[in-house]
mmCIF file of C-alpha atoms in Angstrom:
data_model
loop_
_atom_site.group_PDB
_atom_site.id
_atom_site.type_symbol
_atom_site.label_atom_id
_atom_site.label_comp_id
_atom_site.label_asym_id
_atom_site.label_seq_id
_atom_site.Cartn_x
_atom_site.Cartn_y
_atom_site.Cartn_z
ATOM 1 C CA MET P 14 0.000 0.000 0.000
ATOM 2 C CA HIS P 15 1.428 3.376 -1.028
ATOM 3 C CA LEU P 16 1.336 5.997 1.698
ATOM 4 C CA THR P 17 2.853 9.419 2.313
ATOM 5 C CA LEU P 18 4.295 9.940 5.777
ATOM 6 C CA GLU P 19 5.389 13.255 7.240
ATOM 7 C CA PHE P 20 7.406 13.801 10.409
ATOM 8 C CA GLY P 21 7.532 17.130 12.215
ATOM 9 C CA GLY P 22 8.379 18.836 15.478
ATOM 10 C CA GLY P 23 11.738 17.137 15.738
ATOM 11 C CA LEU P 24 10.685 13.567 14.860
ATOM 12 C CA GLU P 25 12.421 13.917 11.497
ATOM 13 C CA LEU P 26 15.715 13.856 13.391
ATOM 14 C CA LEU P 27 14.984 10.183 14.107
ATOM 15 C CA CYS P 28 14.661 9.476 10.375
ATOM 16 C CA LYS P 29 17.903 11.038 9.239
ATOM 17 C CA SER P 30 16.307 14.522 9.044
ATOM 18 C CA VAL P 31 13.991 13.504 6.218
ATOM 19 C CA LYS P 32 10.512 14.981 6.751
ATOM 20 C CA PHE P 33 8.581 13.395 3.894
ATOM 21 C CA HIS P 34 8.576 9.711 3.067
ATOM 22 C CA ASN P 35 6.698 8.042 0.199
ATOM 23 C CA VAL P 36 6.461 4.453 1.313
ATOM 24 C CA ASN P 37 5.076 1.158 0.174
ATOM 25 C CA VAL P 38 3.887 -0.925 3.096
ATOM 26 C CA ASP P 39 2.996 -4.604 2.770
ATOM 27 C CA LEU P 40 -0.157 -5.755 4.508
ATOM 28 C CA PRO P 41 0.547 -8.107 7.391
ATOM 29 C CA LYS P 42 0.277 -11.832 6.553
ATOM 30 C CA GLY P 43 -3.306 -12.952 6.237
ATOM 31 C CA ALA P 44 -4.765 -9.525 6.783
ATOM 32 C CA ASP P 45 -6.900 -7.683 4.255
ATOM 33 C CA LYS P 46 -6.551 -4.293 5.903
ATOM 34 C CA LEU P 47 -3.703 -2.126 7.138
ATOM 35 C CA SER P 48 -4.243 -0.532 10.542
ATOM 36 C CA MET P 49 -2.320 2.275 12.215
ATOM 37 C CA ARG P 50 -1.077 -0.342 14.662
ATOM 38 C CA ASP P 51 0.527 -2.212 11.737
ATOM 39 C CA LEU P 52 1.899 0.990 10.244
ATOM 40 C CA LEU P 53 3.552 2.069 13.497
ATOM 41 C CA ALA P 54 5.345 -1.245 13.794
ATOM 42 C CA TRP P 55 6.487 -0.912 10.190
ATOM 43 C CA VAL P 56 7.728 2.637 10.767
ATOM 44 C CA ARG P 57 9.657 1.615 13.856
ATOM 45 C CA THR P 58 11.411 -1.143 11.964
ATOM 46 C CA ASN P 59 12.000 0.610 8.654
ATOM 47 C CA LEU P 60 12.180 4.363 9.155
ATOM 48 C CA ILE P 61 13.296 5.122 12.712
ATOM 49 C CA LYS P 62 17.082 5.006 12.652
ATOM 50 C CA GLU P 63 17.786 6.068 16.235
ATOM 51 C CA ARG P 64 16.179 6.467 19.667
ATOM 52 C CA PRO P 65 12.914 4.615 18.935
ATOM 53 C CA GLU P 66 11.696 5.462 22.448
ATOM 54 C CA MET P 67 11.299 9.089 21.297
ATOM 55 C CA PHE P 68 8.705 7.962 18.756
ATOM 56 C CA MET P 69 6.948 5.020 20.322
ATOM 57 C CA LYS P 70 5.903 3.749 23.712
ATOM 58 C CA GLY P 71 4.683 0.162 23.603
ATOM 59 C CA GLU P 72 2.626 -0.265 20.451
ATOM 60 C CA SER P 73 1.461 3.336 20.280
ATOM 61 C CA VAL P 74 3.198 6.652 19.812
ATOM 62 C CA ARG P 75 4.938 8.350 22.694
ATOM 63 C CA PRO P 76 2.767 10.834 24.642
ATOM 64 C CA GLY P 77 3.068 14.246 23.064
ATOM 65 C CA VAL P 78 3.071 12.983 19.482
ATOM 66 C CA LEU P 79 0.145 14.221 17.436
ATOM 67 C CA VAL P 80 -1.079 11.908 14.663
ATOM 68 C CA LEU P 81 -3.164 13.166 11.748
ATOM 69 C CA VAL P 82 -4.553 10.815 9.079
ATOM 70 C CA ASN P 83 -5.636 12.807 6.007
ATOM 71 C CA ASP P 84 -5.813 15.979 8.112
ATOM 72 C CA CYS P 85 -7.971 14.318 10.721
ATOM 73 C CA ASP P 86 -6.908 13.606 14.299
ATOM 74 C CA TRP P 87 -6.560 9.836 14.734
ATOM 75 C CA GLU P 88 -8.400 10.048 18.056
ATOM 76 C CA LEU P 89 -11.522 10.489 15.947
ATOM 77 C CA SER P 90 -10.946 7.535 13.643
ATOM 78 C CA GLY P 91 -10.097 4.958 16.281
ATOM 79 C CA GLN P 92 -6.446 5.660 17.082
ATOM 80 C CA LEU P 93 -4.488 2.425 16.624
ATOM 81 C CA ASP P 94 -7.493 0.749 15.006
ATOM 82 C CA THR P 95 -7.726 3.356 12.242
ATOM 83 C CA THR P 96 -7.661 1.580 8.881
ATOM 84 C CA LEU P 97 -5.538 3.038 6.137
ATOM 85 C CA GLU P 98 -6.214 3.200 2.438
ATOM 86 C CA GLU P 99 -4.121 3.589 -0.675
ATOM 87 C CA LYS P 100 -2.516 7.050 -0.978
ATOM 88 C CA ASP P 101 -3.415 8.121 2.586
ATOM 89 C CA VAL P 102 -1.309 10.848 4.187
ATOM 90 C CA VAL P 103 -0.183 10.318 7.770
ATOM 91 C CA VAL P 104 1.465 13.139 9.711
ATOM 92 C CA PHE P 105 3.363 12.647 12.979
ATOM 93 C CA ILE P 106 4.154 15.815 14.928
ATOM 94 C CA SER P 107 6.002 15.921 18.211
ATOM 95 C CA THR P 108 4.657 18.635 20.466
ATOM 96 C CA LEU P 109 7.444 18.242 23.000
ATOM 97 C CA HIS P 110 9.361 21.128 21.565
ATOM 98 C CA GLY P 111 7.886 24.525 22.294
ATOM 99 C CA GLY P 112 7.891 27.285 19.727
ATOM 100 C CA MET L 24 -7.131 52.565 25.894
ATOM 101 C CA ALA L 25 -8.687 49.222 25.136
ATOM 102 C CA CYS L 26 -12.299 48.754 25.938
ATOM 103 C CA ASN L 27 -13.114 45.881 28.254
ATOM 104 C CA SER L 28 -16.855 46.024 27.762
ATOM 105 C CA SER L 29 -18.404 43.068 26.009
ATOM 106 C CA THR L 30 -21.207 45.179 24.590
ATOM 107 C CA CYS L 31 -19.139 48.048 23.251
ATOM 108 C CA ASN L 32 -19.856 48.867 19.647
ATOM 109 C CA SER L 33 -17.749 51.982 19.077
ATOM 110 C CA SER L 34 -15.817 52.091 15.822
ATOM 111 C CA GLY L 35 -12.375 51.770 17.347
ATOM 112 C CA CYS L 36 -13.213 48.852 19.587
ATOM 113 C CA TYR L 37 -11.603 45.603 18.447
ATOM 114 C CA LYS L 38 -14.481 43.583 19.818
ATOM 115 C CA GLY L 39 -16.304 44.349 16.601
ATOM 116 C CA TYR L 40 -13.655 42.614 14.476
ATOM 117 C CA GLU L 41 -14.399 39.121 15.695
ATOM 118 C CA GLU L 42 -16.288 37.368 12.949
ATOM 119 C CA GLU L 43 -17.904 34.034 13.714
ATOM 120 C CA GLU L 44 -18.298 32.337 10.358
ATOM 121 C CA GLN L 45 -21.750 30.828 9.947
ATOM 122 C CA PRO L 46 -21.404 27.188 8.853
ATOM 123 C CA LYS L 47 -23.322 26.200 5.743
ATOM 124 C CA PRO L 48 -26.086 23.785 6.787
ATOM 125 C CA ASN L 49 -25.501 20.252 5.678
ATOM 126 C CA THR L 50 -28.891 18.992 4.483
ATOM 127 C CA LYS L 51 -28.012 15.363 5.082
ATOM 128 C CA ALA L 52 -27.438 15.946 8.789
ATOM 129 C CA ALA L 53 -30.592 18.021 9.061
ATOM 130 C CA VAL L 54 -32.677 15.263 7.516
ATOM 131 C CA ASN L 55 -31.263 12.646 9.851
ATOM 132 C CA GLY L 56 -32.290 14.829 12.762
ATOM 133 C CA GLY L 57 -28.681 15.020 13.943
ATOM 134 C CA ASN L 58 -28.954 11.863 16.035
ATOM 135 C CA SER L 59 -25.349 10.841 15.603
ATOM 136 C CA CYS L 60 -23.994 13.449 18.050
ATOM 137 C CA GLN L 61 -20.921 11.317 18.485
ATOM 138 C CA ASN L 62 -19.871 12.078 14.945
ATOM 139 C CA LEU L 63 -20.604 15.762 14.746
ATOM 140 C CA CYS L 64 -18.615 18.853 15.580
ATOM 141 C CA VAL L 65 -19.533 19.841 19.149
ATOM 142 C CA LYS L 66 -19.775 23.508 18.197
ATOM 143 C CA CYS L 67 -21.805 23.730 14.998
ATOM 144 C CA LYS L 68 -23.270 20.206 15.292
ATOM 145 C CA VAL L 69 -23.384 20.165 11.513
ATOM 146 C CA ASN L 70 -20.013 19.206 10.087
ATOM 147 C CA GLU L 71 -17.899 16.148 10.703
ATOM 148 C CA PRO L 72 -15.164 16.652 13.258
ATOM 149 C CA VAL L 73 -11.546 16.470 12.184
ATOM 150 C CA CYS L 74 -9.752 17.727 15.269
ATOM 151 C CA CYS L 75 -9.669 16.753 18.872
ATOM 152 C CA GLY L 76 -9.068 19.589 21.258
ATOM 153 C CA ILE L 77 -7.615 19.054 24.673
ATOM 154 C CA GLY L 78 -10.990 18.284 26.220
ATOM 155 C CA GLY L 79 -11.200 14.800 24.717
ATOM 156 C CA GLU L 80 -14.802 13.782 24.050
ATOM 157 C CA ASN L 81 -16.094 17.306 24.564
ATOM 158 C CA SER L 82 -13.887 19.027 22.052
ATOM 159 C CA ARG L 83 -14.311 17.346 18.697
ATOM 160 C CA PHE L 84 -14.404 20.144 16.166
ATOM 161 C CA CYS L 85 -14.696 20.521 12.444
ATOM 162 C CA LYS L 86 -11.877 22.514 10.882
ATOM 163 C CA ASP L 87 -13.646 25.888 10.858
ATOM 164 C CA CYS L 88 -14.968 25.661 14.411
ATOM 165 C CA PHE L 89 -11.568 24.495 15.596
ATOM 166 C CA LYS L 90 -9.877 27.545 14.036
ATOM 167 C CA ASN L 91 -12.530 29.910 15.371
ATOM 168 C CA ASN L 92 -12.288 28.411 18.830
ATOM 169 C CA LEU L 93 -8.542 28.914 18.914
ATOM 170 C CA TYR L 94 -8.697 32.437 17.514
ATOM 171 C CA GLY L 95 -11.485 33.170 19.984
ATOM 172 C CA LYS L 96 -9.255 32.208 22.911
ATOM 173 C CA PHE L 97 -6.550 34.489 21.550
ATOM 174 C CA LYS L 98 -8.943 37.412 21.067
ATOM 175 C CA GLN L 99 -10.407 36.977 24.519
ATOM 176 C CA ALA L 100 -6.969 37.041 26.162
ATOM 177 C CA VAL L 101 -6.000 40.145 24.185
ATOM 178 C CA THR L 102 -9.219 42.014 24.935
ATOM 179 C CA TYR L 103 -9.701 41.178 28.597
ATOM 180 C CA ASN L 104 -6.115 41.967 29.448
ATOM 181 C CA ALA L 105 -5.817 45.052 27.233
ATOM 182 C CA MET L 106 -2.793 43.493 25.602
ATOM 183 C CA ILE L 107 -2.944 45.416 22.337
ATOM 184 C CA THR L 108 -4.466 48.868 22.048
ATOM 185 C CA PRO L 109 -4.600 51.275 19.055
ATOM 186 C CA PRO L 110 -1.552 53.383 19.981
ATOM 187 C CA ASP L 111 0.607 50.291 20.656
ATOM 188 C CA LYS L 112 3.538 49.025 18.620
ATOM 189 C CA VAL L 113 3.879 45.319 19.347
ATOM 190 C CA LEU L 114 6.974 43.225 18.794
ATOM 191 C CA VAL L 115 6.172 39.573 18.128
ATOM 192 C CA ALA L 116 8.947 37.203 19.158
ATOM 193 C CA PHE L 117 9.102 34.607 16.388
ATOM 194 C CA SER L 118 11.250 31.522 16.937
ATOM 195 C CA GLY L 119 9.975 29.738 13.847
ATOM 196 C CA GLY L 120 8.190 27.126 15.939
ATOM 197 C CA PRO L 121 4.454 26.348 15.909
ATOM 198 C CA SER L 122 3.307 28.456 18.888
ATOM 199 C CA SER L 123 5.040 31.632 17.784
ATOM 200 C CA ARG L 124 3.889 30.978 14.202
ATOM 201 C CA VAL L 125 0.288 30.913 15.368
ATOM 202 C CA VAL L 126 0.627 34.029 17.527
ATOM 203 C CA LEU L 127 2.216 35.828 14.592
ATOM 204 C CA GLN L 128 -0.636 34.738 12.330
ATOM 205 C CA PHE L 129 -3.330 35.759 14.798
ATOM 206 C CA VAL L 130 -1.737 39.142 15.554
ATOM 207 C CA HIS L 131 -1.510 39.739 11.801
ATOM 208 C CA GLU L 132 -5.167 38.811 11.283
ATOM 209 C CA MET L 133 -6.182 41.179 14.060
ATOM 210 C CA GLN L 134 -4.076 43.974 12.575
ATOM 211 C CA TYR L 135 -5.435 43.289 9.081
ATOM 212 C CA LYS L 136 -9.033 43.560 10.262
ATOM 213 C CA ALA L 137 -8.200 46.760 12.170
ATOM 214 C CA GLN L 138 -6.636 48.209 9.015
ATOM 215 C CA LYS L 139 -9.664 47.345 6.875
ATOM 216 C CA ASN L 140 -11.944 48.976 9.389
ATOM 217 C CA TYR L 141 -9.749 52.064 9.591
ATOM 218 C CA ASP L 142 -9.741 52.401 5.793
ATOM 219 C CA ALA L 143 -13.512 52.047 5.624
ATOM 220 C CA ASN L 144 -14.113 54.559 8.384
ATOM 221 C CA LYS L 145 -14.487 58.276 7.656
ATOM 222 C CA ASP L 146 -13.640 59.139 11.240
ATOM 223 C CA LYS L 147 -9.972 58.160 11.461
ATOM 224 C CA SER L 148 -9.557 59.001 15.104
ATOM 225 C CA LEU L 149 -7.997 55.733 16.262
ATOM 226 C CA PRO L 150 -4.800 54.493 14.621
ATOM 227 C CA VAL L 151 -4.093 50.864 13.765
ATOM 228 C CA PHE L 152 -1.524 49.286 16.086
ATOM 229 C CA GLY L 153 1.890 48.576 14.610
ATOM 230 C CA VAL L 154 3.474 45.125 14.442
ATOM 231 C CA GLY L 155 7.147 44.184 14.225
ATOM 232 C CA VAL L 156 8.723 40.727 14.304
ATOM 233 C CA ALA L 157 11.932 39.688 16.038
ATOM 234 C CA PHE L 158 13.921 36.522 15.359
ATOM 235 C CA ILE L 159 16.892 35.765 17.571
ATOM 236 C CA ASP L 160 19.691 34.047 15.706
ATOM 237 C CA GLU L 161 21.258 31.633 18.186
ATOM 238 C CA SER L 162 23.561 29.907 15.740
ATOM 239 C CA SER L 163 26.645 30.917 17.739
ATOM 240 C CA THR L 164 25.467 28.676 20.609
ATOM 241 C CA HIS L 165 24.600 25.715 18.389
ATOM 242 C CA SER L 166 26.302 23.599 15.818
ATOM 243 C CA PHE L 167 24.094 24.334 12.814
ATOM 244 C CA THR L 168 25.812 24.758 9.484
ATOM 245 C CA SER L 169 25.758 28.318 8.184
ATOM 246 C CA LEU L 170 23.756 27.053 5.202
ATOM 247 C CA HIS L 171 21.121 25.708 7.549
ATOM 248 C CA ILE L 172 20.765 28.971 9.456
ATOM 249 C CA GLU L 173 20.823 31.078 6.285
ATOM 250 C CA LYS L 174 18.009 29.013 4.792
ATOM 251 C CA ALA L 175 16.037 29.345 8.022
ATOM 252 C CA ILE L 176 16.423 33.143 8.028
ATOM 253 C CA GLU L 177 15.405 33.290 4.379
ATOM 254 C CA ASP L 178 12.274 31.257 5.153
ATOM 255 C CA ILE L 179 11.446 33.575 8.031
ATOM 256 C CA ARG L 180 11.858 36.657 5.845
ATOM 257 C CA LEU L 181 9.472 35.107 3.347
ATOM 258 C CA ILE L 182 6.894 34.276 5.989
ATOM 259 C CA VAL L 183 6.963 37.828 7.384
ATOM 260 C CA SER L 184 6.882 39.504 3.975
ATOM 261 C CA ASN L 185 3.821 37.417 3.065
ATOM 262 C CA LEU L 186 1.992 38.678 6.158
ATOM 263 C CA ALA L 187 1.296 42.016 4.513
ATOM 264 C CA PRO L 188 -0.504 44.319 4.135
ATOM 265 C CA PRO L 189 0.037 45.825 6.670
ATOM 266 C CA SER L 190 3.782 45.294 6.320
ATOM 267 C CA LYS L 191 5.877 44.412 9.336
ATOM 268 C CA GLU L 192 9.455 45.218 10.155
ATOM 269 C CA LEU L 193 11.598 42.120 10.773
ATOM 270 C CA PHE L 194 14.590 42.178 13.129
ATOM 271 C CA VAL L 195 17.034 39.287 12.771
ATOM 272 C CA VAL L 196 19.333 39.731 15.727
ATOM 273 C CA PRO L 197 22.226 37.468 16.771
ATOM 274 C CA ILE L 198 22.075 36.449 20.430
ATOM 275 C CA GLU L 199 25.577 37.809 21.066
ATOM 276 C CA SER L 200 24.393 41.366 20.445
ATOM 277 C CA ILE L 201 23.037 41.243 23.992
ATOM 278 C CA PHE L 202 26.494 42.551 24.767
ATOM 279 C CA SER L 203 26.593 46.122 23.526
ATOM 280 C CA SER L 204 29.852 45.655 21.650
ATOM 281 C CA ASP L 205 29.836 44.235 18.150
ATOM 282 C CA GLY L 206 30.537 40.958 16.290
ATOM 283 C CA ILE L 207 33.495 38.857 17.360
ATOM 284 C CA ASP L 208 33.890 40.260 20.832
ATOM 285 C CA GLY L 209 30.211 39.516 21.551
ATOM 286 C CA LYS L 210 30.562 35.866 20.456
ATOM 287 C CA GLU L 211 33.584 35.351 22.680
ATOM 288 C CA ARG L 212 31.912 36.940 25.691
ATOM 289 C CA LEU L 213 28.800 34.829 25.164
ATOM 290 C CA LYS L 214 30.829 31.641 24.915
ATOM 291 C CA GLU L 215 32.694 32.559 28.095
ATOM 292 C CA LEU L 216 29.416 33.215 29.877
ATOM 293 C CA LEU L 217 27.826 29.926 28.804
ATOM 294 C CA ASP L 218 30.950 27.913 29.557
ATOM 295 C CA ALA L 219 30.904 29.275 33.089
ATOM 296 C CA VAL L 220 27.660 27.345 33.641
ATOM 297 C CA SER L 221 28.451 23.670 33.988
ATOM 298 C CA ASP L 222 24.968 22.076 33.934
ATOM 299 C CA VAL L 223 22.660 21.664 30.980
ATOM 300 C CA THR L 224 19.577 23.063 32.721
ATOM 301 C CA GLY L 225 21.491 26.113 33.914
ATOM 302 C CA LYS L 226 22.699 26.806 30.372
ATOM 303 C CA GLU L 227 19.177 26.475 28.939
ATOM 304 C CA ASP L 228 17.713 28.765 31.582
ATOM 305 C CA LEU L 229 20.457 31.317 31.079
ATOM 306 C CA LEU L 230 19.751 31.364 27.348
ATOM 307 C CA ILE L 231 16.046 31.872 28.025
ATOM 308 C CA ARG L 232 16.917 34.851 30.188
ATOM 309 C CA LEU L 233 19.279 36.287 27.573
ATOM 310 C CA ARG L 234 16.562 35.947 24.921
ATOM 311 C CA ILE L 235 14.068 38.024 26.860
ATOM 312 C CA LEU L 236 16.721 40.633 27.690
ATOM 313 C CA LEU L 237 17.585 40.901 24.012
ATOM 314 C CA LEU L 238 13.912 41.227 23.080
ATOM 315 C CA GLN L 239 13.617 44.021 25.648
ATOM 316 C CA LYS L 240 16.645 45.707 24.053
ATOM 317 C CA ILE L 241 15.228 45.454 20.520
ATOM 318 C CA ALA L 242 11.808 46.677 21.626
ATOM 319 C CA SER L 243 13.157 49.586 23.614
ATOM 320 C CA GLU L 244 15.596 50.748 20.903
ATOM 321 C CA ASN L 245 12.866 50.689 18.241
ATOM 322 C CA GLY L 246 9.957 52.226 20.057
ATOM 323 C CA TYR L 247 7.881 49.097 20.670
ATOM 324 C CA THR L 248 5.431 49.195 23.575
ATOM 325 C CA ARG L 249 4.661 45.470 23.962
ATOM 326 C CA ILE L 250 6.440 42.176 23.422
ATOM 327 C CA VAL L 251 4.217 39.304 22.316
ATOM 328 C CA LEU L 252 5.312 35.745 23.087
ATOM 329 C CA GLY L 253 3.689 32.556 21.806
ATOM 330 C CA THR L 254 3.865 30.903 25.229
ATOM 331 C CA CYS L 255 1.115 28.317 25.369
ATOM 332 C CA THR L 256 -0.723 26.443 28.143
ATOM 333 C CA SER L 257 1.599 23.471 27.850
ATOM 334 C CA ARG L 258 4.640 25.625 28.340
ATOM 335 C CA ILE L 259 3.028 27.301 31.348
ATOM 336 C CA ALA L 260 2.271 23.882 32.838
ATOM 337 C CA CYS L 261 5.886 22.826 32.357
ATOM 338 C CA HIS L 262 7.103 26.067 33.871
ATOM 339 C CA VAL L 263 4.946 25.617 36.978
ATOM 340 C CA ILE L 264 6.573 22.271 37.670
ATOM 341 C CA SER L 265 10.115 23.139 36.657
ATOM 342 C CA ALA L 266 10.148 26.446 38.536
ATOM 343 C CA THR L 267 8.916 24.666 41.664
ATOM 344 C CA VAL L 268 11.622 22.047 41.303
ATOM 345 C CA LYS L 269 14.289 24.698 40.845
ATOM 346 C CA GLY L 270 13.193 26.641 43.912
ATOM 347 C CA GLN L 271 11.909 29.610 41.895
ATOM 348 C CA GLY L 272 8.594 29.778 43.769
ATOM 349 C CA TYR L 273 8.822 33.479 44.561
ATOM 350 C CA SER L 274 8.686 34.596 40.956
ATOM 351 C CA LEU L 275 6.440 31.781 39.736
ATOM 352 C CA SER L 276 3.082 33.540 40.018
ATOM 353 C CA ALA L 277 4.330 36.579 38.119
ATOM 354 C CA ASP L 278 5.959 34.318 35.506
ATOM 355 C CA ILE L 279 2.628 32.849 34.448
ATOM 356 C CA GLN L 280 0.358 35.873 34.172
ATOM 357 C CA TYR L 281 -1.204 37.026 30.916
ATOM 358 C CA VAL L 282 0.756 40.266 31.166
ATOM 359 C CA ASP L 283 4.204 40.419 32.746
ATOM 360 C CA SER L 284 4.704 44.026 33.786
ATOM 361 C CA ARG L 285 7.957 43.493 35.627
ATOM 362 C CA TRP L 286 9.809 44.501 32.495
ATOM 363 C CA GLU L 287 10.350 47.964 30.992
ATOM 364 C CA ILE L 288 8.402 46.776 27.948
ATOM 365 C CA PRO L 289 5.506 44.607 29.192
ATOM 366 C CA VAL L 290 5.523 41.042 27.915
ATOM 367 C CA VAL L 291 2.129 39.596 26.940
ATOM 368 C CA LEU L 292 1.033 35.990 26.469
ATOM 369 C CA PRO L 293 -2.100 35.892 24.280
ATOM 370 C CA LEU L 294 -1.879 32.118 23.693
ATOM 371 C CA ARG L 295 -1.792 31.323 27.401
ATOM 372 C CA ASP L 296 -5.085 29.398 27.100
ATOM 373 C CA CYS L 297 -4.096 27.374 24.051
ATOM 374 C CA PRO L 298 -2.466 23.959 24.489
ATOM 375 C CA ALA L 299 0.506 23.032 22.312
ATOM 376 C CA GLN L 300 -1.260 20.204 20.527
ATOM 377 C CA GLU L 301 -4.025 22.550 19.309
ATOM 378 C CA LEU L 302 -1.461 25.027 18.006
ATOM 379 C CA ASN L 303 0.402 22.237 16.231
ATOM 380 C CA THR L 304 -2.842 20.931 14.739
ATOM 381 C CA LEU L 305 -3.714 24.404 13.469
ATOM 382 C CA CYS L 306 -0.325 24.787 11.779
ATOM 383 C CA SER L 307 -0.795 21.445 10.097
ATOM 384 C CA LEU L 308 -4.406 22.055 8.992
ATOM 385 C CA ASP L 309 -3.831 25.597 7.790
ATOM 386 C CA GLY L 310 -0.460 24.984 6.174
ATOM 387 C CA LEU L 311 1.232 27.577 8.382
ATOM 388 C CA LYS L 312 4.907 27.278 7.582
ATOM 389 C CA ILE L 313 7.171 26.487 10.492
ATOM 390 C CA VAL L 314 10.918 26.981 10.512
ATOM 391 C CA GLU L 315 12.452 24.409 12.786
ATOM 392 C CA LEU L 316 15.962 24.720 14.095
ATOM 393 C CA LEU L 317 16.205 21.810 16.456
ATOM 394 C CA ASN L 318 19.149 20.509 18.347
ATOM 395 C CA GLY L 319 17.622 17.245 19.452
ATOM 396 C CA PRO L 320 15.690 16.662 22.683
ATOM 397 C CA CYS L 321 16.512 18.721 25.799
ATOM 398 C CA SER L 322 18.287 16.520 28.291
ATOM 399 C CA GLY L 323 18.017 18.657 31.416
ATOM 400 C CA ILE L 324 15.208 19.284 33.884
ATOM 401 C CA ASN L 325 13.176 21.265 31.323
ATOM 402 C CA GLY L 326 13.072 18.351 28.880
ATOM 403 C CA LEU L 327 12.205 15.855 31.620
ATOM 404 C CA VAL L 328 9.351 18.035 32.873
ATOM 405 C CA SER L 329 8.027 18.496 29.336
ATOM 406 C CA SER L 330 7.881 14.718 28.811
ATOM 407 C CA PHE L 331 6.285 14.251 32.215
ATOM 408 C CA VAL L 332 3.517 16.754 31.451
ATOM 409 C CA LYS L 333 2.802 14.928 28.182
ATOM 410 C CA VAL L 334 2.539 11.606 30.000
ATOM 411 C CA LEU L 335 0.098 13.168 32.481
ATOM 412 C CA GLN L 336 -1.976 14.495 29.602
ATOM 413 C CA ALA L 337 -2.018 11.153 27.831
ATOM 414 C CA GLU L 338 -3.065 9.299 30.966
ATOM 415 C CA CYS L 339 -5.825 11.774 31.790
ATOM 416 C CA TYR L 340 -8.047 10.571 28.981
ATOM 417 C CA VAL L 341 -7.444 6.835 29.192
#
């Protein structure tokens, strides 16, 4: 599944300072849908090059990280259970840094 | 002086500039009788929500109501605390980050509406307040490449020049100019000063202090009457805990007021009621460009407290 991922608020530093990533994520074995839970695990393995604890805590994102799926807060679409579709845009923003 | 009356309708009163956009009725929702309250914006109860404010279940907004709610909090803080009045010249401290980007945007929108009203009014008795922007270049204390900092300054210039009319003067000031002497000597003195502090937290706090002193200097030398900071609720929360931990209880209550009058040029905090996540969401939704110059996570007390506050927030709504 082709997705566009964006990292902001300092999270890009964990992905070699690259903010935008066009990725192709395989669905997990036997599944017909891709959930945010699956995507997070994929991101941790494939995109986060250092300090994974700054991005994730357990199977979810670290507190203070805002997640928007197609400009909509993931709290409203089921958080980890949000299902993703082809060409979706997922934005991760760390709000730990002030500004 | 600013009017604090909620019913004032005089031409110069900024209360009149607040426009609540009327949402266009969605016939589908009307036909359904709006039964699915769970899936509707809590404000207009018409559109689908896209943002979650800090109140969890009770603050699911559609994009427009979310923006209006945030701007409303800003306007209320400005009006009730007489932060910006017609004869004022306000200096907005812009770090490039999301909070200061939003305060810059909101101050601009307020100024723009005031200008339109002034132009439309035959009686030009009340002037439109002036706005300047200050960016403190701290590259001498960090290890950014000069290319990196130059690009950042260029981006900031572009952002400020696009926030016109009315046009705003931009001050890009290196942190070492806090020492009255120029260039190289300033850098050396700053380095000496920072090296004299051995702990990370002490260095961070010293820099914060130097920033505000420099802003005071810029404001005072250029005739500004107010300094506007983008300090948000989250930052205030962190400050309450970190100041307590550091034994700074005496100054704490004055540190967190809407208006800090301890300085020669009063410092105002119009985003004091806006949490960081809402400001970040607004920047993302509205495409407000942010210029980020980040040195990695803070490792001292300030960084620890910031993470702690986030954990508290996350656990509140479980």
